[in-house]
Short mmCIF file of C-alpha atoms in Angstrom, two decimals:
data_model
loop_
_atom_site.label_atom_id
_atom_site.label_comp_id
_atom_site.label_asym_id
_atom_site.label_seq_id
_atom_site.Cartn_x
_atom_site.Cartn_y
_atom_site.Cartn_z
CA MET A 1 -70.04 44.96 45.66
CA GLU A 2 -70.44 40.67 44.80
CA ARG A 3 -72.73 42.16 41.81
CA TRP A 4 -70.53 44.32 40.99
CA ARG A 5 -67.83 41.88 40.82
CA ARG A 6 -69.26 39.41 39.30
CA GLY A 7 -70.47 42.27 36.57
CA CYS A 8 -66.82 42.54 36.38
CA CYS A 9 -65.79 39.27 35.86
CA LEU A 10 -68.36 39.04 32.63
CA LEU A 11 -67.90 41.49 30.99
CA THR A 12 -64.18 40.96 30.84
CA VAL A 13 -64.62 37.41 29.37
CA ALA A 14 -66.65 38.97 27.05
CA LEU A 15 -63.54 41.67 26.20
CA VAL A 16 -61.35 38.39 26.04
CA ALA A 17 -63.60 36.06 23.55
CA ALA A 18 -64.88 39.71 21.23
CA MET A 19 -60.84 39.69 21.45
CA ALA A 20 -60.14 36.70 20.46
CA VAL A 21 -63.09 36.67 17.73
CA VAL A 22 -61.47 40.01 16.06
CA SER A 23 -57.70 39.45 16.38
CA GLY A 24 -58.25 35.99 14.30
CA GLU A 25 -57.21 34.08 17.40
CA ALA A 26 -57.83 30.06 17.29
CA LYS A 27 -57.17 27.41 19.52
CA LEU A 28 -55.70 24.38 17.99
CA SER A 29 -56.16 21.06 18.94
CA PRO A 30 -54.50 17.79 17.51
CA GLY A 31 -58.06 16.75 18.09
CA HIS A 32 -60.20 19.27 16.90
CA TYR A 33 -62.09 16.92 14.34
CA ARG A 34 -62.66 13.66 16.43
CA THR A 35 -66.02 13.44 16.59
CA THR A 36 -66.46 15.78 13.06
CA CYS A 37 -64.24 13.62 10.67
CA PRO A 38 -62.39 10.91 12.64
CA ARG A 39 -60.14 9.88 9.82
CA VAL A 40 -58.75 12.36 8.73
CA GLU A 41 -55.13 12.38 9.10
CA SER A 42 -55.59 8.49 7.10
CA ILE A 43 -57.97 9.95 4.73
CA VAL A 44 -54.90 12.58 3.67
CA ARG A 45 -52.07 9.86 4.82
CA ALA A 46 -53.15 7.36 1.94
CA ALA A 47 -53.60 10.51 -0.70
CA VAL A 48 -50.21 12.03 -0.05
CA ALA A 49 -48.80 8.15 0.14
CA ARG A 50 -49.76 8.13 -3.47
CA LYS A 51 -49.01 10.76 -4.49
CA VAL A 52 -44.96 10.59 -3.58
CA LYS A 53 -45.28 7.06 -4.61
CA GLU A 54 -45.75 9.11 -8.11
CA THR A 55 -43.26 11.62 -7.70
CA PHE A 56 -40.93 12.70 -5.20
CA VAL A 57 -40.88 16.08 -5.87
CA THR A 58 -43.83 15.81 -4.02
CA VAL A 59 -42.04 15.97 -0.21
CA PRO A 60 -40.17 18.72 -0.87
CA ALA A 61 -42.96 20.77 -2.89
CA THR A 62 -45.26 19.97 -0.65
CA LEU A 63 -43.19 20.46 2.69
CA ARG A 64 -42.02 23.97 0.75
CA LEU A 65 -45.58 24.91 -0.01
CA PHE A 66 -46.83 24.91 3.96
CA PHE A 67 -43.15 27.36 4.65
CA HIS A 68 -44.34 29.86 2.30
CA ASP A 69 -47.92 30.24 3.35
CA CYS A 70 -47.40 30.74 7.22
CA PHE A 71 -44.92 33.36 6.94
CA VAL A 72 -47.17 35.36 4.48
CA GLN A 73 -50.72 36.29 6.72
CA GLY A 74 -50.58 32.80 8.68
CA CYS A 75 -51.26 29.16 7.55
CA ASP A 76 -54.41 29.52 6.07
CA ALA A 77 -53.98 28.34 2.34
CA SER A 78 -54.23 31.47 0.97
CA VAL A 79 -50.80 30.44 -1.30
CA MET A 80 -53.44 28.01 -2.44
CA ILE A 81 -55.48 30.50 -3.81
CA ALA A 82 -55.40 30.25 -7.95
CA SER A 83 -56.48 34.24 -9.08
CA GLY A 84 -58.24 34.41 -12.72
CA SER A 85 -55.58 38.27 -12.80
CA ASN A 86 -52.50 36.46 -12.15
CA ASP A 87 -52.41 38.92 -8.25
CA ALA A 88 -52.78 35.86 -5.80
CA GLU A 89 -50.12 35.46 -3.44
CA LYS A 90 -48.64 32.06 -6.00
CA ASP A 91 -47.95 34.69 -8.55
CA ALA A 92 -45.74 36.49 -6.79
CA PRO A 93 -42.61 36.11 -7.95
CA ASP A 94 -41.40 34.85 -4.71
CA ASN A 95 -43.90 32.08 -5.09
CA GLN A 96 -43.07 31.88 -8.96
CA SER A 97 -40.64 28.36 -8.31
CA LEU A 98 -43.20 26.39 -5.66
CA ALA A 99 -43.52 23.07 -7.70
CA GLY A 100 -46.97 22.49 -8.46
CA ASP A 101 -46.60 19.01 -7.82
CA GLY A 102 -47.28 20.42 -3.93
CA PHE A 103 -50.28 22.25 -4.29
CA ASP A 104 -51.57 18.83 -6.60
CA THR A 105 -51.30 17.31 -3.61
CA VAL A 106 -53.19 19.06 -0.71
CA VAL A 107 -56.01 19.32 -4.38
CA ARG A 108 -55.98 15.31 -4.05
CA ALA A 109 -55.84 15.08 -0.33
CA LYS A 110 -58.45 17.90 0.72
CA ALA A 111 -60.80 15.97 -2.61
CA ALA A 112 -60.49 12.63 -0.35
CA VAL A 113 -61.33 14.28 2.78
CA GLU A 114 -64.53 16.28 0.91
CA LYS A 115 -65.88 12.81 -0.12
CA ALA A 116 -66.11 11.57 3.22
CA CYS A 117 -66.67 14.34 5.25
CA PRO A 118 -67.75 17.62 3.81
CA GLY A 119 -67.56 20.89 3.99
CA VAL A 120 -65.86 20.51 7.89
CA VAL A 121 -61.69 20.60 6.73
CA SER A 122 -60.38 22.93 5.69
CA CYS A 123 -57.39 23.14 3.04
CA ALA A 124 -55.30 24.73 5.71
CA ASP A 125 -55.43 21.76 8.44
CA VAL A 126 -55.50 19.03 5.28
CA LEU A 127 -51.43 21.16 4.09
CA ALA A 128 -50.09 21.02 7.64
CA LEU A 129 -50.76 17.68 8.13
CA ALA A 130 -49.65 17.08 4.42
CA ALA A 131 -46.57 18.44 5.48
CA ARG A 132 -46.17 16.15 8.65
CA ASP A 133 -46.82 12.82 6.16
CA VAL A 134 -44.23 14.07 3.28
CA VAL A 135 -40.93 14.16 6.45
CA THR A 136 -42.09 11.27 7.40
CA MET A 137 -42.09 8.76 4.32
CA SER A 138 -39.11 10.07 4.04
CA SER A 139 -37.27 8.60 6.54
CA GLY A 140 -37.89 12.02 9.10
CA PRO A 141 -39.78 12.76 11.77
CA ARG A 142 -43.71 12.20 13.09
CA TRP A 143 -45.57 14.95 15.37
CA THR A 144 -48.45 15.02 16.27
CA VAL A 145 -50.38 18.16 14.34
CA GLU A 146 -52.59 20.91 15.95
CA LEU A 147 -55.85 21.57 13.66
CA GLY A 148 -58.74 23.42 13.94
CA ARG A 149 -57.03 26.36 11.39
CA LEU A 150 -60.21 28.16 8.88
CA ASP A 151 -59.02 28.82 5.42
CA GLY A 152 -58.19 32.84 5.18
CA LEU A 153 -60.02 35.44 2.75
CA VAL A 154 -57.94 37.32 1.33
CA SER A 155 -54.81 35.90 -1.43
CA LYS A 156 -52.56 39.01 -2.59
CA ALA A 157 -49.73 38.52 -4.47
CA SER A 158 -48.51 41.78 -2.68
CA ASP A 159 -48.76 40.39 0.65
CA VAL A 160 -45.64 38.49 -0.56
CA THR A 161 -43.10 40.88 -1.08
CA GLY A 162 -40.78 40.98 2.08
CA LYS A 163 -41.78 37.76 3.63
CA LEU A 164 -40.07 35.18 2.68
CA PRO A 165 -36.57 34.03 3.28
CA GLY A 166 -34.39 34.74 0.51
CA PRO A 167 -31.77 32.95 -1.41
CA ASP A 168 -28.65 35.34 0.04
CA MET A 169 -30.08 36.73 3.13
CA GLN A 170 -27.29 36.99 6.44
CA PRO A 171 -27.76 35.31 9.84
CA ASP A 172 -29.65 38.52 10.97
CA ALA A 173 -31.78 39.21 9.02
CA LEU A 174 -33.67 35.53 8.17
CA VAL A 175 -33.22 35.58 12.90
CA ALA A 176 -35.36 39.09 12.42
CA MET A 177 -37.93 37.74 9.63
CA PHE A 178 -38.24 34.32 12.32
CA ALA A 179 -38.52 35.76 14.28
CA ASP A 180 -41.52 37.68 13.52
CA ASN A 181 -43.04 34.19 13.13
CA ASN A 182 -42.11 33.34 17.00
CA LEU A 183 -39.28 31.72 16.15
CA THR A 184 -36.44 31.05 17.52
CA VAL A 185 -32.56 31.26 15.80
CA ASP A 186 -32.93 27.27 17.17
CA ASP A 187 -36.23 26.80 15.74
CA MET A 188 -34.98 29.17 11.82
CA VAL A 189 -32.06 26.48 12.35
CA ALA A 190 -33.59 23.69 12.63
CA LEU A 191 -36.74 24.42 9.32
CA SER A 192 -34.25 25.06 7.67
CA GLY A 193 -32.86 21.06 7.86
CA ALA A 194 -35.96 20.48 5.79
CA HIS A 195 -33.74 21.66 2.43
CA THR A 196 -31.95 17.78 3.54
CA VAL A 197 -34.71 17.24 0.66
CA GLY A 198 -35.24 20.17 -1.18
CA PHE A 199 -34.15 21.01 -4.82
CA SER A 200 -33.60 24.73 -6.55
CA HIS A 201 -34.15 26.18 -9.81
CA CYS A 202 -30.44 27.57 -10.95
CA THR A 203 -31.21 30.63 -11.98
CA ARG A 204 -32.00 30.89 -7.60
CA PHE A 205 -28.04 30.51 -7.17
CA ALA A 206 -26.60 31.19 -10.47
CA GLY A 207 -25.77 34.33 -9.42
CA ARG A 208 -23.08 33.72 -6.31
CA LEU A 209 -22.11 30.82 -8.47
CA TYR A 210 -20.62 32.66 -11.32
CA ARG A 211 -18.80 35.81 -8.42
CA SER A 212 -15.33 34.62 -9.00
CA SER A 213 -12.04 36.19 -9.12
CA ALA A 214 -8.98 34.42 -10.74
CA ALA A 215 -7.32 33.96 -7.47
CA ALA A 216 -10.43 33.01 -5.62
CA GLY A 217 -13.09 30.89 -7.79
CA PRO A 218 -16.64 30.73 -7.15
CA SER A 219 -17.61 32.91 -4.51
CA TYR A 220 -17.99 30.90 -1.14
CA TYR A 221 -18.24 27.33 -2.82
CA ARG A 222 -16.02 24.53 -2.41
CA ALA A 223 -13.75 24.01 -5.46
CA SER A 224 -15.26 20.15 -6.35
CA TYR A 225 -18.50 21.88 -5.70
CA ALA A 226 -18.93 24.23 -7.56
CA ARG A 227 -17.82 22.68 -10.74
CA GLN A 228 -19.90 20.37 -9.83
CA LEU A 229 -23.06 22.86 -9.99
CA MET A 230 -21.17 24.39 -12.88
CA ALA A 231 -21.88 21.29 -15.11
CA ALA A 232 -25.94 21.59 -14.14
CA CYS A 233 -26.55 24.73 -14.28
CA PRO A 234 -24.59 26.72 -17.46
CA ARG A 235 -24.15 30.52 -17.28
CA ASP A 236 -27.27 30.59 -19.82
CA VAL A 237 -29.61 27.38 -18.61
CA GLY A 238 -33.00 27.60 -18.98
CA PRO A 239 -35.61 28.17 -15.03
CA THR A 240 -36.34 25.27 -15.21
CA ILE A 241 -33.36 23.32 -14.45
CA ALA A 242 -32.89 22.23 -10.61
CA VAL A 243 -30.53 20.26 -9.11
CA ASP A 244 -30.84 19.38 -5.86
CA MET A 245 -29.93 21.01 -2.12
CA ASP A 246 -28.14 17.79 -0.94
CA PRO A 247 -25.77 16.76 -2.90
CA VAL A 248 -25.30 13.17 -0.28
CA THR A 249 -28.59 12.44 0.31
CA PRO A 250 -31.07 13.82 -1.52
CA THR A 251 -33.90 11.53 -1.57
CA VAL A 252 -33.65 10.98 2.28
CA PHE A 253 -34.50 13.79 5.77
CA ASP A 254 -31.90 13.34 7.84
CA ASN A 255 -29.03 15.45 9.66
CA ALA A 256 -26.49 15.13 6.11
CA TYR A 257 -27.50 19.24 5.66
CA TYR A 258 -25.20 20.53 8.87
CA ALA A 259 -22.84 18.47 8.07
CA ASN A 260 -23.01 19.29 4.68
CA LEU A 261 -22.68 23.25 5.55
CA ALA A 262 -19.40 21.69 7.34
CA GLY A 263 -17.85 21.35 4.10
CA GLY A 264 -18.68 24.27 2.07
CA LEU A 265 -21.70 22.61 0.28
CA GLY A 266 -24.57 24.87 1.02
CA LEU A 267 -26.58 25.45 -2.51
CA PHE A 268 -27.43 28.71 -1.13
CA ALA A 269 -25.58 31.60 0.42
CA SER A 270 -28.33 31.93 2.97
CA ASP A 271 -28.09 28.22 4.01
CA GLN A 272 -23.96 28.57 4.48
CA ALA A 273 -24.03 31.32 6.22
CA LEU A 274 -25.97 29.83 9.20
CA HIS A 275 -22.97 27.80 9.84
CA ASP A 276 -20.84 30.90 9.69
CA GLY A 277 -22.89 32.73 11.61
CA VAL A 278 -21.94 33.24 15.51
CA VAL A 279 -25.46 32.79 16.55
CA SER A 280 -26.50 30.75 14.03
CA ARG A 281 -23.40 28.23 14.50
CA PRO A 282 -24.04 26.35 17.75
CA ALA A 283 -27.12 25.08 16.84
CA VAL A 284 -25.63 23.86 13.08
CA GLU A 285 -22.64 21.78 14.97
CA GLY A 286 -25.32 20.30 17.44
CA PHE A 287 -27.62 19.18 15.03
CA ALA A 288 -24.83 17.71 12.72
CA ARG A 289 -23.88 15.30 15.71
CA ASN A 290 -26.75 13.90 17.00
CA GLN A 291 -29.96 13.30 14.27
CA THR A 292 -32.15 12.54 16.93
CA LEU A 293 -31.23 16.26 18.18
CA PHE A 294 -32.18 17.47 15.51
CA PHE A 295 -35.55 15.31 14.96
CA GLU A 296 -36.88 16.77 18.31
CA ALA A 297 -36.29 20.34 17.11
CA PHE A 298 -37.43 20.23 13.81
CA LYS A 299 -41.16 18.64 15.13
CA GLU A 300 -41.03 21.11 17.72
CA ALA A 301 -41.00 24.02 15.44
CA MET A 302 -43.04 23.05 12.83
CA VAL A 303 -45.76 22.70 15.48
CA LYS A 304 -45.03 26.52 16.27
CA LEU A 305 -44.39 27.67 12.50
CA GLY A 306 -48.53 25.51 12.13
CA ARG A 307 -49.23 28.32 14.58
CA ALA A 308 -48.60 31.33 13.07
CA GLY A 309 -52.03 33.49 11.95
CA VAL A 310 -54.62 31.05 12.22
CA LYS A 311 -57.51 32.29 11.29
CA SER A 312 -60.89 31.48 13.48
CA GLY A 313 -64.95 33.20 13.05
CA ARG A 314 -65.30 35.83 10.73
CA GLY A 315 -61.42 35.86 9.89
CA GLY A 316 -61.95 32.60 7.53
CA GLU A 317 -64.08 29.90 5.63
CA ILE A 318 -63.79 26.23 5.61
CA ARG A 319 -63.13 26.19 1.51
CA ARG A 320 -65.04 23.71 -0.55
CA ASP A 321 -62.15 23.96 -3.07
CA CYS A 322 -58.48 24.90 -1.80
CA THR A 323 -58.21 27.27 -5.18
CA ALA A 324 -60.96 29.36 -4.67
CA PHE A 325 -62.77 31.05 -1.69
CA ASN A 326 -66.64 29.69 -1.43
CA GLN A 327 -69.03 32.16 -2.81
CA GLN A 328 -70.35 34.33 -1.14
#
């Protein structure tokens, strides 16, 4: 009987291990590279700092790149892949507005890491570290980044459809989408606070801006804010023109975004919906009153988001070049 029990336990352990490999689950740890690349965080931070010094666009671009990567097939740097046939994730319509400075930040940081620790650190981990660093460098909070992700083996534009929050989404749809990534309503509201350093191309919200009636004026916008946006984004504006999502403190990572929503300064309908929604409004009001509360919630939400769809074992690789799969 004892021999049967030992055999049964060994079989159970083996099955659990096998299931973890098949499902792509991985155990992340802040000390994952402690012995193999102990300077990885300082190397990435230095590369990010140089890029931020060149242009502040690095901050929102890198942070948004991390979100778009994790929401589609998990945090596996699949959004970094460049396809000769233009059918990778980055080529999807919803990713066309991703700024090149975000990609360049990761490429530069990865190149610096490769010089010190070739073939050791994944692009997915470099992106996760860079996302943390740009927040810290814009007066935001710092948190401990869990590491140990592998880079994905698939990147398809078709996988992006329906996976990313849109500018006109309503609260129920947003809640469901974040829940698919094991994120709560409070996580959703906290992560939306990244818009405090964001920017948007005019074409993303022009429809909302110019929906108007003779009596009410532009839909949903405070009149003075609508006039400001119309001056920056006329009806015939080109696709490259962009405006800050936080008109008050656009280069500081703070809680002004939430106070802006209370004042009718939400650029996207989905932003303003957070303030107007029954389930999300308490968090919006709490973060507006207390920046420390927002920072703590944002840190927790970023760690949770970083666990989404992590690859391990045969489900991933450590790319030498973040923009291309390794040659088999």
